[in-house]
Coordinates of C-alpha atoms in Angstrom, one line a residue:
Chain X
M4 CA 24.1 99.8 81.1
T5 CA 20.9 99.9 79.1
T6 CA 18.6 102.9 79.5
P7 CA 15.7 102.1 81.7
T8 CA 13.1 103.3 79.2
A9 CA 14.3 101.0 76.4
D10 CA 12.9 97.8 78.0
L11 CA 9.8 99.3 79.6
P12 CA 6.8 97.1 78.9
P13 CA 3.8 98.8 77.2
A14 CA 1.3 100.4 79.4
A15 CA -0.8 97.9 81.4
D16 CA -4.2 98.7 79.9
Q17 CA -3.0 98.0 76.4
T18 CA -1.4 94.7 77.2
P19 CA -3.3 91.4 77.2
N20 CA -2.9 89.9 80.7
T21 CA -1.1 86.8 79.5
E22 CA 1.5 84.9 81.5
P23 CA 4.6 86.0 79.3
N24 CA 3.5 89.6 79.3
R25 CA 3.3 89.6 83.1
A26 CA 6.8 88.1 83.3
R27 CA 8.1 90.7 81.0
R28 CA 6.5 93.5 83.0
R29 CA 8.0 92.2 86.1
S30 CA 11.5 92.0 84.7
G31 CA 11.1 95.5 83.3
R32 CA 10.1 96.8 86.7
M33 CA 13.1 95.1 88.2
R34 CA 15.4 96.9 85.8
V35 CA 13.8 100.2 86.6
L36 CA 14.3 99.5 90.3
A37 CA 17.9 98.5 89.7
V38 CA 18.6 101.7 87.9
V39 CA 16.9 103.8 90.6
A40 CA 18.9 102.0 93.3
A41 CA 22.2 102.5 91.4
V42 CA 21.5 106.2 91.0
V43 CA 20.6 106.5 94.8
V44 CA 23.8 104.6 95.8
G45 CA 25.8 106.8 93.4
I46 CA 24.5 110.0 94.9
A47 CA 25.2 108.7 98.4
F48 CA 28.8 107.9 97.5
A49 CA 29.2 111.3 95.9
F50 CA 28.1 113.0 99.2
L51 CA 30.4 110.8 101.2
A52 CA 33.3 111.5 98.9
I53 CA 32.7 115.3 99.2
R54 CA 32.5 115.0 103.0
T55 CA 35.7 112.8 103.2
V56 CA 37.7 114.8 100.7
G57 CA 36.7 118.3 102.0
P58 CA 38.7 119.2 105.2
H59 CA 36.8 119.2 108.4
L60 CA 36.6 122.7 109.8
Y61 CA 37.2 122.5 113.5
A62 CA 35.0 124.7 115.7
G63 CA 37.7 124.6 118.4
T64 CA 41.2 126.0 118.2
V65 CA 43.5 123.2 117.0
L66 CA 46.9 123.1 118.7
Q67 CA 49.9 122.1 116.7
G68 CA 52.7 119.9 117.8
D69 CA 52.9 116.4 119.2
T70 CA 53.7 117.0 122.8
P71 CA 51.7 114.6 125.1
A72 CA 49.0 116.3 127.2
P73 CA 50.3 117.3 130.7
A74 CA 49.8 114.4 133.1
L75 CA 47.3 115.8 135.6
E76 CA 49.6 114.4 138.4
G77 CA 48.4 114.2 141.9
L78 CA 44.7 114.2 141.1
V79 CA 42.4 111.5 142.4
R80 CA 39.0 110.2 141.4
A81 CA 36.1 109.1 143.5
D82 CA 37.3 105.6 143.8
G83 CA 40.6 106.8 145.2
S84 CA 42.6 106.0 142.1
S85 CA 45.0 108.5 140.6
V86 CA 44.3 110.1 137.3
D87 CA 46.4 108.4 134.6
L88 CA 46.0 109.8 131.1
A89 CA 47.2 106.4 129.7
D90 CA 43.7 105.1 130.7
Y91 CA 42.3 107.3 128.0
E92 CA 44.6 106.3 125.2
G93 CA 42.6 105.5 122.0
D94 CA 39.8 107.7 123.2
V95 CA 39.0 111.4 123.1
L96 CA 39.1 112.9 126.6
M97 CA 37.5 116.3 127.2
V98 CA 39.0 118.1 130.1
F99 CA 37.2 120.8 131.9
F100 CA 38.2 122.8 135.0
G101 CA 35.1 123.7 137.0
Y102 CA 33.4 123.3 140.4
A103 CA 30.3 121.6 141.6
N104 CA 28.7 124.7 143.2
C105 CA 28.9 126.5 139.8
P106 CA 25.3 127.3 139.0
D107 CA 25.4 128.5 135.4
V108 CA 28.5 127.9 133.4
C109 CA 29.6 124.4 134.5
P110 CA 26.1 122.8 134.3
T111 CA 25.6 124.5 130.9
T112 CA 28.9 123.1 129.6
M113 CA 28.2 119.6 131.0
A114 CA 24.8 119.7 129.4
T115 CA 26.3 120.8 126.1
A116 CA 28.9 118.0 126.2
A117 CA 26.2 115.5 127.1
Q118 CA 24.1 116.6 124.1
A119 CA 27.2 116.2 122.0
M120 CA 27.6 112.6 123.3
D121 CA 24.0 111.9 122.4
S122 CA 24.6 112.9 118.8
L123 CA 27.8 110.8 118.4
S124 CA 27.5 107.3 116.9
A125 CA 27.4 104.6 119.6
E126 CA 30.9 103.6 118.6
D127 CA 32.3 107.1 118.9
R128 CA 30.4 107.7 122.2
D129 CA 32.1 104.7 123.7
R130 CA 35.4 106.2 122.9
T131 CA 34.6 109.7 124.3
R132 CA 35.0 110.7 127.9
L133 CA 35.1 113.9 130.0
L134 CA 37.1 114.7 133.1
M135 CA 36.1 117.7 135.2
V136 CA 39.0 118.9 137.4
S137 CA 37.9 120.9 140.4
V138 CA 39.0 124.5 140.9
D139 CA 37.3 124.5 144.3
P140 CA 39.0 121.6 146.2
S141 CA 38.0 122.8 149.6
R142 CA 34.3 122.3 148.8
D143 CA 34.4 119.6 146.1
T144 CA 35.1 116.1 147.3
A145 CA 36.0 113.5 144.6
E146 CA 32.8 111.6 145.5
Y147 CA 30.7 114.7 145.0
L148 CA 32.4 115.6 141.7
E149 CA 31.6 112.1 140.5
T150 CA 27.9 112.6 141.4
F151 CA 27.9 115.9 139.7
T152 CA 29.5 114.8 136.4
S153 CA 27.9 111.4 136.0
F154 CA 24.5 113.1 136.5
F155 CA 25.1 114.6 133.0
H156 CA 26.5 111.5 131.3
P157 CA 27.9 108.2 132.6
N158 CA 31.1 108.8 130.6
F159 CA 31.8 111.9 132.6
S160 CA 33.8 111.9 135.8
G161 CA 35.6 114.2 138.2
A162 CA 38.9 114.6 139.8
T163 CA 40.3 116.7 142.6
G164 CA 43.4 116.8 144.8
P165 CA 45.6 119.1 146.9
V166 CA 45.7 122.7 145.9
E167 CA 49.3 122.3 144.7
A168 CA 48.3 119.6 142.2
I169 CA 45.3 121.6 141.0
D170 CA 47.4 124.7 140.6
S171 CA 50.0 122.8 138.7
A172 CA 47.5 121.2 136.4
A173 CA 45.7 124.5 135.8
S174 CA 48.9 126.2 134.9
Q175 CA 50.0 123.5 132.5
Y176 CA 46.6 123.6 130.8
G177 CA 46.6 127.4 130.7
I178 CA 43.7 127.6 133.1
F179 CA 43.1 130.7 135.2
Y180 CA 41.0 130.4 138.4
Q181 CA 40.3 132.6 141.4
L182 CA 38.1 132.0 144.4
G183 CA 35.5 134.6 145.3
E184 CA 34.5 135.8 148.7
G185 CA 31.8 135.1 151.2
E186 CA 30.0 132.0 152.3
D187 CA 28.4 131.2 149.0
Y188 CA 31.5 132.2 147.0
T189 CA 31.7 131.6 143.3
V190 CA 34.9 130.9 141.4
D191 CA 36.1 132.7 138.3
H192 CA 37.6 130.2 136.0
T193 CA 38.6 129.6 132.4
A194 CA 35.6 127.8 131.0
S195 CA 37.1 126.4 127.9
L196 CA 36.8 122.7 127.1
M197 CA 40.0 120.9 126.0
G198 CA 40.3 117.8 123.9
I199 CA 43.0 115.2 124.2
A200 CA 43.2 113.2 121.0
P201 CA 43.3 109.4 120.9
D202 CA 47.1 109.6 120.6
G203 CA 47.4 111.4 123.9
V204 CA 48.2 114.9 122.5
L205 CA 46.3 117.9 123.7
R206 CA 44.9 118.8 120.3
I207 CA 42.0 121.2 120.7
V208 CA 40.5 123.9 122.8
W209 CA 36.8 124.7 122.6
P210 CA 35.5 128.1 123.6
P211 CA 32.8 128.2 126.4
E212 CA 30.2 129.0 123.8
V213 CA 30.8 125.9 121.7
T214 CA 27.6 124.2 120.6
A215 CA 26.8 120.5 121.1
E216 CA 26.8 120.0 117.3
Q217 CA 30.2 121.6 116.9
L218 CA 31.6 119.6 119.7
A219 CA 30.3 116.3 118.3
G220 CA 31.6 117.2 114.8
D221 CA 35.1 117.8 116.2
I222 CA 35.1 114.8 118.4
A223 CA 34.1 112.5 115.5
E224 CA 36.9 114.0 113.5
L225 CA 39.5 113.5 116.2
L226 CA 38.4 109.9 116.5
G227 CA 38.9 109.5 112.8
Chain E
M13 CA 6.0 124.7 124.7
K14 CA 3.3 127.0 123.4
R15 CA 1.0 125.8 126.2
L16 CA 3.6 126.6 128.7
A17 CA 4.1 130.1 127.4
V18 CA 0.4 130.7 127.5
L19 CA 0.2 129.4 131.1
C20 CA 3.1 131.7 132.1
C21 CA 1.4 134.7 130.5
A22 CA -1.7 133.9 132.4
L23 CA 0.3 133.7 135.6
A24 CA 2.1 136.9 134.8
A25 CA -1.2 138.6 134.2
C26 CA -2.3 137.7 137.7
G27 CA 0.6 139.5 139.3
S28 CA 0.5 142.7 137.2
S29 CA -1.5 145.8 137.2
G30 CA -2.6 148.1 134.4
D31 CA -3.6 147.2 130.8
G32 CA -0.3 146.0 129.4
D33 CA 1.3 143.0 131.0
L34 CA 4.8 141.8 131.3
V35 CA 5.1 138.4 129.6
V36 CA 7.5 135.8 131.0
R37 CA 8.2 133.2 128.3
D38 CA 9.7 129.8 128.8
P39 CA 10.9 130.0 132.4
W40 CA 12.9 127.0 133.5
F41 CA 15.5 125.8 136.0
R42 CA 18.3 123.6 134.8
A43 CA 17.9 120.4 136.7
P44 CA 20.7 120.3 139.3
P45 CA 22.7 117.2 140.0
P46 CA 21.8 115.4 143.3
F47 CA 22.9 117.2 146.4
A48 CA 23.7 120.4 144.4
N49 CA 23.5 123.6 146.4
T50 CA 22.7 125.9 143.5
A51 CA 20.4 126.0 140.4
A52 CA 20.1 128.6 137.7
M53 CA 16.8 129.9 136.3
Y54 CA 16.3 131.2 132.8
A55 CA 13.4 132.9 131.0
E56 CA 12.7 135.6 128.5
I57 CA 10.8 138.6 129.9
N58 CA 9.0 140.8 127.5
N59 CA 7.7 144.3 128.3
P60 CA 5.1 145.1 125.7
T61 CA 3.8 148.1 127.7
D62 CA 4.8 151.7 127.0
V63 CA 6.4 152.1 130.5
D64 CA 10.0 151.2 131.4
D65 CA 10.3 148.6 134.1
S66 CA 13.0 146.8 136.0
L67 CA 13.3 143.4 137.5
L68 CA 14.5 144.1 141.0
T69 CA 14.6 140.8 142.9
M70 CA 13.6 137.2 142.6
G71 CA 12.7 134.9 145.4
S72 CA 11.4 131.4 146.1
P73 CA 10.3 129.6 149.2
Q74 CA 12.3 126.7 147.9
C75 CA 15.6 128.6 147.9
R76 CA 17.4 129.9 151.0
S77 CA 18.4 132.9 148.9
F78 CA 17.9 134.0 145.3
E79 CA 20.2 136.3 143.5
L80 CA 20.3 137.9 140.1
H81 CA 23.6 137.2 138.4
R82 CA 25.3 137.9 135.2
T83 CA 28.0 135.5 133.8
V84 CA 30.6 137.6 132.1
T85 CA 33.0 135.7 129.9
S86 CA 36.2 137.5 128.9
D87 CA 39.2 135.7 127.3
N88 CA 37.3 132.5 128.0
V89 CA 37.3 133.2 131.7
A90 CA 33.8 133.1 133.2
S91 CA 33.0 135.1 136.2
M92 CA 29.8 136.0 138.0
E93 CA 28.6 139.5 138.8
A94 CA 25.8 140.1 141.2
I95 CA 23.2 142.5 139.9
G96 CA 22.8 145.2 142.5
D97 CA 19.7 146.9 143.9
V98 CA 19.1 148.8 140.7
G99 CA 17.9 145.6 139.1
L100 CA 17.7 144.8 135.4
Q101 CA 16.0 147.4 133.3
I102 CA 13.4 146.3 130.7
G103 CA 12.6 149.3 128.5
A104 CA 9.1 149.8 127.1
G105 CA 8.7 147.4 124.2
E106 CA 11.9 145.5 125.0
S107 CA 12.8 142.1 126.2
L108 CA 15.3 140.8 128.7
A109 CA 16.8 137.3 128.2
L110 CA 17.9 135.3 131.2
E111 CA 19.9 132.6 129.4
P112 CA 22.7 130.1 129.9
G113 CA 26.1 131.8 130.0
G114 CA 24.5 135.2 130.6
L115 CA 21.9 136.7 133.0
H116 CA 20.3 134.2 135.3
G117 CA 18.5 133.8 138.6
M118 CA 20.6 131.9 141.0
C119 CA 18.8 129.8 143.6
L120 CA 21.1 129.1 146.5
G121 CA 20.5 126.5 149.2
L122 CA 18.0 124.3 147.4
D123 CA 15.1 122.6 149.1
D124 CA 15.3 118.9 149.3
G125 CA 13.7 117.3 146.3
F126 CA 14.6 120.0 143.9
E127 CA 14.4 117.6 141.0
E128 CA 13.7 117.3 137.3
G129 CA 9.9 117.3 136.6
D130 CA 9.0 119.4 139.6
N131 CA 7.8 123.0 139.5
V132 CA 9.2 125.7 141.7
V133 CA 7.3 128.8 142.8
V134 CA 9.3 131.9 142.0
D135 CA 8.3 135.5 142.7
L136 CA 9.7 138.2 140.5
Q137 CA 9.5 141.7 141.8
F138 CA 9.2 144.4 139.2
E139 CA 9.6 148.1 139.9
T140 CA 6.4 149.2 138.0
M141 CA 4.4 146.0 137.6
G142 CA 4.9 144.8 141.1
R143 CA 5.1 141.1 142.0
V144 CA 4.7 138.3 139.4
T145 CA 4.5 134.8 140.6
L146 CA 5.5 131.9 138.4
S147 CA 5.5 128.2 138.5
V148 CA 8.8 127.3 137.0
P149 CA 9.5 123.7 135.7
I150 CA 12.8 122.0 136.5
Q151 CA 14.1 120.5 133.3
R152 CA 17.1 118.9 131.7
R153 CA 18.1 120.7 128.5

Protein backbone atom coordinates (compact mmCIF):
# COMPACT_ATOMS: atom_id res chain seq x y z
CA MET A 1 0.00 0.00 0.00
CA THR A 2 1.35 3.44 -0.90
CA THR A 3 1.55 6.04 1.76
CA PRO A 4 -1.24 8.57 1.52
CA THR A 5 1.05 11.61 1.45
CA ALA A 6 3.04 10.44 -1.60
CA ASP A 7 0.22 11.10 -4.04
CA LEU A 8 -1.33 14.11 -2.42
CA PRO A 9 -1.97 16.85 -4.93
CA PRO A 10 -0.34 20.23 -4.36
CA ALA A 11 -2.26 22.70 -2.26
CA ALA A 12 -5.27 24.06 -4.11
CA ASP A 13 -4.25 27.73 -4.18
CA GLN A 14 -1.00 26.89 -6.01
CA THR A 15 -2.64 24.73 -8.64
CA PRO A 16 -4.15 26.04 -11.83
CA ASN A 17 -7.77 25.00 -11.92
CA THR A 18 -7.45 22.89 -15.03
CA GLU A 19 -9.48 19.76 -15.79
CA PRO A 20 -6.57 17.24 -15.36
CA ASN A 21 -5.54 18.86 -12.09
CA ARG A 22 -9.06 18.57 -10.70
CA ALA A 23 -9.18 14.90 -11.66
CA ARG A 24 -5.84 14.29 -10.00
CA ARG A 25 -7.00 16.05 -6.87
CA ARG A 26 -10.12 13.94 -6.76
CA SER A 27 -8.21 10.68 -7.09
CA GLY A 28 -5.79 11.86 -4.40
CA ARG A 29 -8.68 12.54 -2.05
CA MET A 30 -10.15 9.14 -2.79
CA ARG A 31 -6.88 7.54 -1.80
CA VAL A 32 -6.73 9.44 1.47
CA LEU A 33 -10.30 8.42 2.19
CA ALA A 34 -9.49 4.79 1.40
CA VAL A 35 -6.54 4.81 3.76
CA VAL A 36 -8.57 6.45 6.53
CA ALA A 37 -11.34 3.90 6.03
CA ALA A 38 -8.83 1.05 6.14
CA VAL A 39 -7.38 2.35 9.39
CA VAL A 40 -10.85 2.72 10.96
CA VAL A 41 -11.86 -0.79 9.90
CA GLY A 42 -8.55 -2.12 11.23
CA ILE A 43 -9.07 -0.53 14.64
CA ALA A 44 -12.64 -1.84 14.77
CA PHE A 45 -11.42 -5.37 14.02
CA ALA A 46 -8.72 -5.06 16.66
CA PHE A 47 -11.34 -4.11 19.27
CA LEU A 48 -13.59 -6.98 18.21
CA ALA A 49 -10.67 -9.38 18.36
CA ILE A 50 -9.78 -8.26 21.89
CA ARG A 51 -13.40 -8.66 22.98
CA THR A 52 -13.74 -12.06 21.37
CA VAL A 53 -10.43 -13.47 22.52
CA GLY A 54 -10.63 -12.12 26.08
CA PRO A 55 -12.84 -14.34 28.28
CA HIS A 56 -16.17 -12.89 29.35
CA LEU A 57 -16.22 -12.30 33.08
CA TYR A 58 -19.66 -13.37 34.26
CA ALA A 59 -21.31 -11.17 36.88
CA GLY A 60 -23.31 -14.17 38.08
CA THR A 61 -21.99 -17.36 39.62
CA VAL A 62 -21.43 -19.90 36.87
CA LEU A 63 -22.54 -23.44 37.68
CA GLN A 64 -20.45 -26.30 36.37
CA GLY A 65 -21.76 -29.56 34.98
CA ASP A 66 -24.25 -30.41 32.28
CA THR A 67 -27.26 -31.59 34.24
CA PRO A 68 -30.49 -30.31 32.70
CA ALA A 69 -32.33 -27.69 34.78
CA PRO A 70 -34.96 -29.17 37.15
CA ALA A 71 -38.24 -29.48 35.28
CA LEU A 72 -40.56 -27.17 37.28
CA GLU A 73 -43.15 -29.93 37.24
CA GLY A 74 -46.74 -29.26 38.19
CA LEU A 75 -46.57 -25.50 37.57
CA VAL A 76 -49.13 -23.84 35.32
CA ARG A 77 -49.29 -20.64 33.36
CA ALA A 78 -52.12 -18.18 32.91
CA ASP A 79 -53.40 -19.97 29.81
CA GLY A 80 -53.69 -23.20 31.77
CA SER A 81 -50.72 -24.86 30.08
CA SER A 82 -48.09 -26.68 32.12
CA VAL A 83 -44.61 -25.27 32.29
CA ASP A 84 -42.36 -27.27 29.98
CA LEU A 85 -38.71 -26.24 29.89
CA ALA A 86 -38.43 -27.75 26.40
CA ASP A 87 -40.41 -24.71 25.21
CA TYR A 88 -37.40 -22.57 26.08
CA GLU A 89 -34.71 -24.61 24.34
CA GLY A 90 -32.43 -22.41 22.28
CA ASP A 91 -33.27 -19.43 24.49
CA VAL A 92 -31.99 -18.07 27.76
CA LEU A 93 -34.64 -18.43 30.44
CA MET A 94 -34.32 -16.36 33.58
CA VAL A 95 -36.09 -17.99 36.51
CA PHE A 96 -37.13 -15.96 39.52
CA PHE A 97 -39.09 -17.04 42.58
CA GLY A 98 -41.22 -14.18 43.89
CA TYR A 99 -44.75 -12.97 44.54
CA ALA A 100 -47.02 -10.33 43.14
CA ASN A 101 -47.67 -8.46 46.42
CA CYS A 102 -43.95 -7.95 46.83
CA PRO A 103 -43.47 -4.17 46.97
CA ASP A 104 -39.73 -3.67 46.72
CA VAL A 105 -37.53 -6.59 45.74
CA CYS A 106 -39.60 -8.31 43.03
CA PRO A 107 -40.58 -5.16 41.11
CA THR A 108 -36.97 -3.97 41.36
CA THR A 109 -35.67 -7.26 39.96
CA MET A 110 -38.31 -7.24 37.21
CA ALA A 111 -37.40 -3.66 36.30
CA THR A 112 -33.70 -4.54 36.23
CA ALA A 113 -34.35 -7.57 34.02
CA ALA A 114 -36.54 -5.43 31.73
CA GLN A 115 -33.74 -2.86 31.43
CA ALA A 116 -31.36 -5.68 30.56
CA MET A 117 -33.81 -6.77 27.83
CA ASP A 118 -33.81 -3.24 26.43
CA SER A 119 -30.05 -3.21 26.10
CA LEU A 120 -29.83 -6.59 24.33
CA SER A 121 -29.74 -6.70 20.54
CA ALA A 122 -33.17 -7.36 18.99
CA GLU A 123 -32.05 -10.87 18.05
CA ASP A 124 -30.84 -11.71 21.58
CA ARG A 125 -33.94 -10.13 23.10
CA ASP A 126 -36.17 -12.44 21.07
CA ARG A 127 -34.28 -15.37 22.56
CA THR A 128 -34.49 -14.23 26.19
CA ARG A 129 -37.41 -14.89 28.49
CA LEU A 130 -38.21 -14.75 32.17
CA LEU A 131 -40.44 -16.98 34.26
CA MET A 132 -41.50 -15.87 37.72
CA VAL A 133 -42.55 -18.77 39.93
CA SER A 134 -44.87 -17.77 42.77
CA VAL A 135 -43.83 -18.37 46.37
CA ASP A 136 -47.27 -17.14 47.47
CA PRO A 137 -49.70 -19.48 45.71
CA SER A 138 -52.64 -18.71 48.01
CA ARG A 139 -52.73 -15.09 46.84
CA ASP A 140 -51.15 -15.29 43.36
CA THR A 141 -53.31 -16.63 40.58
CA ALA A 142 -51.60 -17.59 37.33
CA GLU A 143 -53.61 -14.86 35.60
CA TYR A 144 -52.45 -12.22 38.01
CA LEU A 145 -48.83 -13.34 37.80
CA GLU A 146 -49.09 -12.93 34.05
CA THR A 147 -50.39 -9.36 34.45
CA PHE A 148 -47.64 -8.63 36.95
CA THR A 149 -44.76 -10.00 34.89
CA SER A 150 -45.86 -8.83 31.44
CA PHE A 151 -46.24 -5.31 32.84
CA PHE A 152 -42.45 -5.22 33.00
CA HIS A 153 -41.74 -6.94 29.67
CA PRO A 154 -43.79 -8.91 27.14
CA ASN A 155 -41.23 -11.77 27.29
CA PHE A 156 -41.82 -12.17 31.03
CA SER A 157 -44.46 -14.56 32.34
CA GLY A 158 -45.51 -16.21 35.55
CA ALA A 159 -46.33 -19.67 36.84
CA THR A 160 -47.86 -21.05 39.99
CA GLY A 161 -49.29 -24.32 41.20
CA PRO A 162 -50.08 -26.41 44.24
CA VAL A 163 -47.87 -25.78 47.27
CA GLU A 164 -46.25 -29.21 46.83
CA ALA A 165 -45.15 -28.36 43.29
CA ILE A 166 -43.79 -25.00 44.39
CA ASP A 167 -41.97 -26.52 47.36
CA SER A 168 -40.45 -29.13 45.10
CA ALA A 169 -39.34 -26.56 42.51
CA ALA A 170 -37.97 -24.25 45.20
CA SER A 171 -36.00 -27.03 46.79
CA GLN A 172 -34.56 -28.19 43.47
CA TYR A 173 -33.50 -24.66 42.60
CA GLY A 174 -32.06 -24.01 46.07
CA ILE A 175 -34.71 -21.43 46.91
CA PHE A 176 -35.74 -20.63 50.47
CA TYR A 177 -39.08 -19.03 51.17
CA GLN A 178 -41.21 -18.39 54.22
CA LEU A 179 -44.58 -16.68 54.52
CA GLY A 180 -44.94 -13.87 57.04
CA GLU A 181 -47.88 -13.18 59.33
CA GLY A 182 -50.91 -10.91 59.33
CA GLU A 183 -53.34 -9.79 56.65
CA ASP A 184 -50.77 -7.96 54.53
CA TYR A 185 -48.04 -10.52 55.05
CA THR A 186 -44.80 -10.38 53.12
CA VAL A 187 -42.76 -13.37 52.05
CA ASP A 188 -39.07 -13.87 52.78
CA HIS A 189 -37.53 -15.47 49.74
CA THR A 190 -34.28 -16.07 47.93
CA ALA A 191 -34.16 -13.20 45.47
CA SER A 192 -31.50 -14.55 43.13
CA LEU A 193 -32.20 -14.72 39.42
CA MET A 194 -31.22 -17.96 37.75
CA GLY A 195 -30.30 -18.46 34.12
CA ILE A 196 -31.03 -21.56 32.08
CA ALA A 197 -28.74 -21.63 29.05
CA PRO A 198 -29.97 -22.38 25.51
CA ASP A 199 -28.89 -26.03 25.98
CA GLY A 200 -31.30 -26.42 28.92
CA VAL A 201 -28.61 -26.45 31.61
CA LEU A 202 -29.05 -24.34 34.73
CA ARG A 203 -25.87 -22.39 34.12
CA ILE A 204 -25.81 -19.24 36.20
CA VAL A 205 -27.11 -17.61 39.38
CA TRP A 206 -27.25 -13.84 39.63
CA PRO A 207 -27.29 -12.14 43.05
CA PRO A 208 -30.26 -9.87 43.88
CA GLU A 209 -28.09 -6.78 43.44
CA VAL A 210 -27.08 -7.61 39.85
CA THR A 211 -27.29 -4.62 37.50
CA ALA A 212 -29.11 -4.51 34.16
CA GLU A 213 -25.80 -4.05 32.38
CA GLN A 214 -24.24 -7.10 34.03
CA LEU A 215 -27.31 -9.17 33.31
CA ALA A 216 -27.39 -8.17 29.65
CA GLY A 217 -23.67 -8.92 29.27
CA ASP A 218 -24.06 -12.40 30.75
CA ILE A 219 -27.19 -13.18 28.73
CA ALA A 220 -25.52 -12.13 25.47
CA GLU A 221 -22.60 -14.42 26.35
CA LEU A 222 -24.89 -17.36 27.19
CA LEU A 223 -26.63 -16.90 23.83
CA GLY A 224 -23.19 -16.99 22.19
CA MET B 1 -34.62 16.07 37.30
CA LYS B 2 -33.13 19.24 38.71
CA ARG B 3 -36.46 21.01 38.42
CA LEU B 4 -38.09 18.18 40.36
CA ALA B 5 -35.56 18.44 43.16
CA VAL B 6 -36.11 22.17 43.41
CA LEU B 7 -39.85 21.65 43.47
CA CYS B 8 -39.53 19.12 46.24
CA CYS B 9 -37.27 21.42 48.22
CA ALA B 10 -39.90 24.11 47.91
CA LEU B 11 -42.58 21.71 49.09
CA ALA B 12 -40.40 20.50 51.93
CA ALA B 13 -39.80 24.06 53.03
CA CYS B 14 -43.54 24.61 53.36
CA GLY B 15 -43.84 21.86 55.90
CA SER B 16 -40.86 22.65 58.03
CA SER B 17 -40.08 25.15 60.74
CA GLY B 18 -36.91 26.98 61.68
CA ASP B 19 -34.09 28.24 59.48
CA GLY B 20 -32.67 25.00 58.16
CA ASP B 21 -34.89 22.76 56.12
CA LEU B 22 -34.94 19.10 55.41
CA VAL B 23 -34.49 18.48 51.72
CA VAL B 24 -36.27 15.58 50.04
CA ARG B 25 -34.59 14.80 46.75
CA ASP B 26 -35.99 12.78 43.90
CA PRO B 27 -38.98 11.12 45.57
CA TRP B 28 -40.71 8.53 43.38
CA PHE B 29 -42.98 5.54 43.46
CA ARG B 30 -42.14 2.59 41.27
CA ALA B 31 -45.12 2.26 38.95
CA PRO B 32 -46.99 -0.84 40.14
CA PRO B 33 -48.44 -3.40 37.71
CA PRO B 34 -52.22 -3.19 37.16
CA PHE B 35 -54.27 -4.39 40.14
CA ALA B 36 -51.21 -4.40 42.42
CA ASN B 37 -51.89 -4.00 46.11
CA THR B 38 -48.58 -2.42 47.07
CA ALA B 39 -46.12 0.15 45.78
CA ALA B 40 -42.76 1.25 47.14
CA MET B 41 -41.65 4.85 47.49
CA TYR B 42 -38.05 5.95 47.35
CA ALA B 43 -36.29 9.28 48.00
CA GLU B 44 -33.20 10.79 49.48
CA ILE B 45 -33.76 12.88 52.59
CA ASN B 46 -31.04 15.29 53.58
CA ASN B 47 -30.83 17.01 56.93
CA PRO B 48 -28.57 20.05 56.48
CA THR B 49 -29.57 21.48 59.87
CA ASP B 50 -27.55 21.16 63.06
CA VAL B 51 -30.34 19.26 64.80
CA ASP B 52 -30.83 15.50 64.66
CA ASP B 53 -34.18 14.46 63.31
CA SER B 54 -36.13 11.27 62.69
CA LEU B 55 -38.59 10.20 60.05
CA LEU B 56 -41.40 8.77 62.17
CA THR B 57 -44.23 7.91 59.82
CA MET B 58 -45.42 8.30 56.27
CA GLY B 59 -48.98 8.50 55.05
CA SER B 60 -51.03 9.14 51.98
CA PRO B 61 -54.76 9.54 51.35
CA GLN B 62 -54.21 7.27 48.33
CA CYS B 63 -52.99 4.34 50.42
CA ARG B 64 -54.99 2.35 52.95
CA SER B 65 -51.87 2.18 55.07
CA PHE B 66 -48.29 3.28 54.73
CA GLU B 67 -45.37 1.59 56.42
CA LEU B 68 -41.68 2.23 56.67
CA HIS B 69 -39.82 -0.91 55.71
CA ARG B 70 -36.31 -2.10 55.29
CA THR B 71 -35.42 -4.90 52.89
CA VAL B 72 -32.64 -6.94 54.40
CA THR B 73 -30.81 -9.31 52.10
CA SER B 74 -28.73 -12.02 53.69
CA ASP B 75 -27.34 -15.00 51.76
CA ASN B 76 -29.45 -13.76 48.84
CA VAL B 77 -32.64 -14.17 50.90
CA ALA B 78 -34.61 -10.94 50.98
CA SER B 79 -36.86 -10.22 53.91
CA MET B 80 -38.72 -7.16 55.07
CA GLU B 81 -38.48 -5.54 58.46
CA ALA B 82 -41.00 -2.98 59.60
CA ILE B 83 -39.44 0.11 61.10
CA GLY B 84 -40.91 0.60 64.56
CA ASP B 85 -42.19 3.72 66.28
CA VAL B 86 -38.67 4.99 66.84
CA GLY B 87 -38.49 5.83 63.15
CA LEU B 88 -35.42 6.40 61.08
CA GLN B 89 -32.85 8.77 62.47
CA ILE B 90 -31.31 11.40 60.23
CA GLY B 91 -28.45 13.00 62.11
CA ALA B 92 -27.53 16.66 61.70
CA GLY B 93 -25.78 17.07 58.35
CA GLU B 94 -26.63 13.55 57.31
CA SER B 95 -28.72 11.92 54.63
CA LEU B 96 -31.11 9.01 54.58
CA ALA B 97 -31.55 7.04 51.39
CA LEU B 98 -34.81 5.26 50.69
CA GLU B 99 -33.78 3.11 47.73
CA PRO B 100 -34.65 -0.12 45.90
CA GLY B 101 -33.52 -3.14 47.88
CA GLY B 102 -33.14 -1.11 51.07
CA LEU B 103 -35.27 1.29 53.08
CA HIS B 104 -38.54 2.23 51.46
CA GLY B 105 -42.00 3.52 52.15
CA MET B 106 -44.58 0.86 51.43
CA CYS B 107 -48.00 1.98 50.33
CA LEU B 108 -50.57 -0.76 50.94
CA GLY B 109 -54.05 -0.92 49.54
CA LEU B 110 -53.54 1.35 46.55
CA ASP B 111 -56.23 3.70 45.36
CA ASP B 112 -57.73 2.96 41.96
CA GLY B 113 -55.76 4.60 39.23
CA PHE B 114 -52.39 4.50 40.95
CA GLU B 115 -50.63 4.72 37.62
CA GLU B 116 -47.45 5.81 35.95
CA GLY B 117 -47.48 9.55 35.24
CA ASP B 118 -49.70 10.43 38.20
CA ASN B 119 -48.58 12.12 41.39
CA VAL B 120 -49.36 10.95 44.89
CA VAL B 121 -49.64 13.20 47.93
CA VAL B 122 -47.46 11.83 50.72
CA ASP B 123 -47.04 13.21 54.22
CA LEU B 124 -43.78 12.61 56.02
CA GLN B 125 -43.86 13.13 59.76
CA PHE B 126 -40.53 14.15 61.26
CA GLU B 127 -39.83 14.31 64.95
CA THR B 128 -38.30 17.79 64.90
CA MET B 129 -39.34 19.34 61.60
CA GLY B 130 -42.94 18.21 61.82
CA ARG B 131 -44.97 17.37 58.77
CA VAL B 132 -43.63 17.64 55.25
CA THR B 133 -46.05 17.14 52.38
CA LEU B 134 -44.77 15.99 49.01
CA SER B 135 -46.26 15.37 45.61
CA VAL B 136 -44.54 12.18 44.52
CA PRO B 137 -44.51 11.07 40.87
CA ILE B 138 -45.25 7.47 39.89
CA GLN B 139 -42.57 6.37 37.49
CA ARG B 140 -41.13 3.40 35.66
CA ARG B 141 -37.40 3.16 36.23
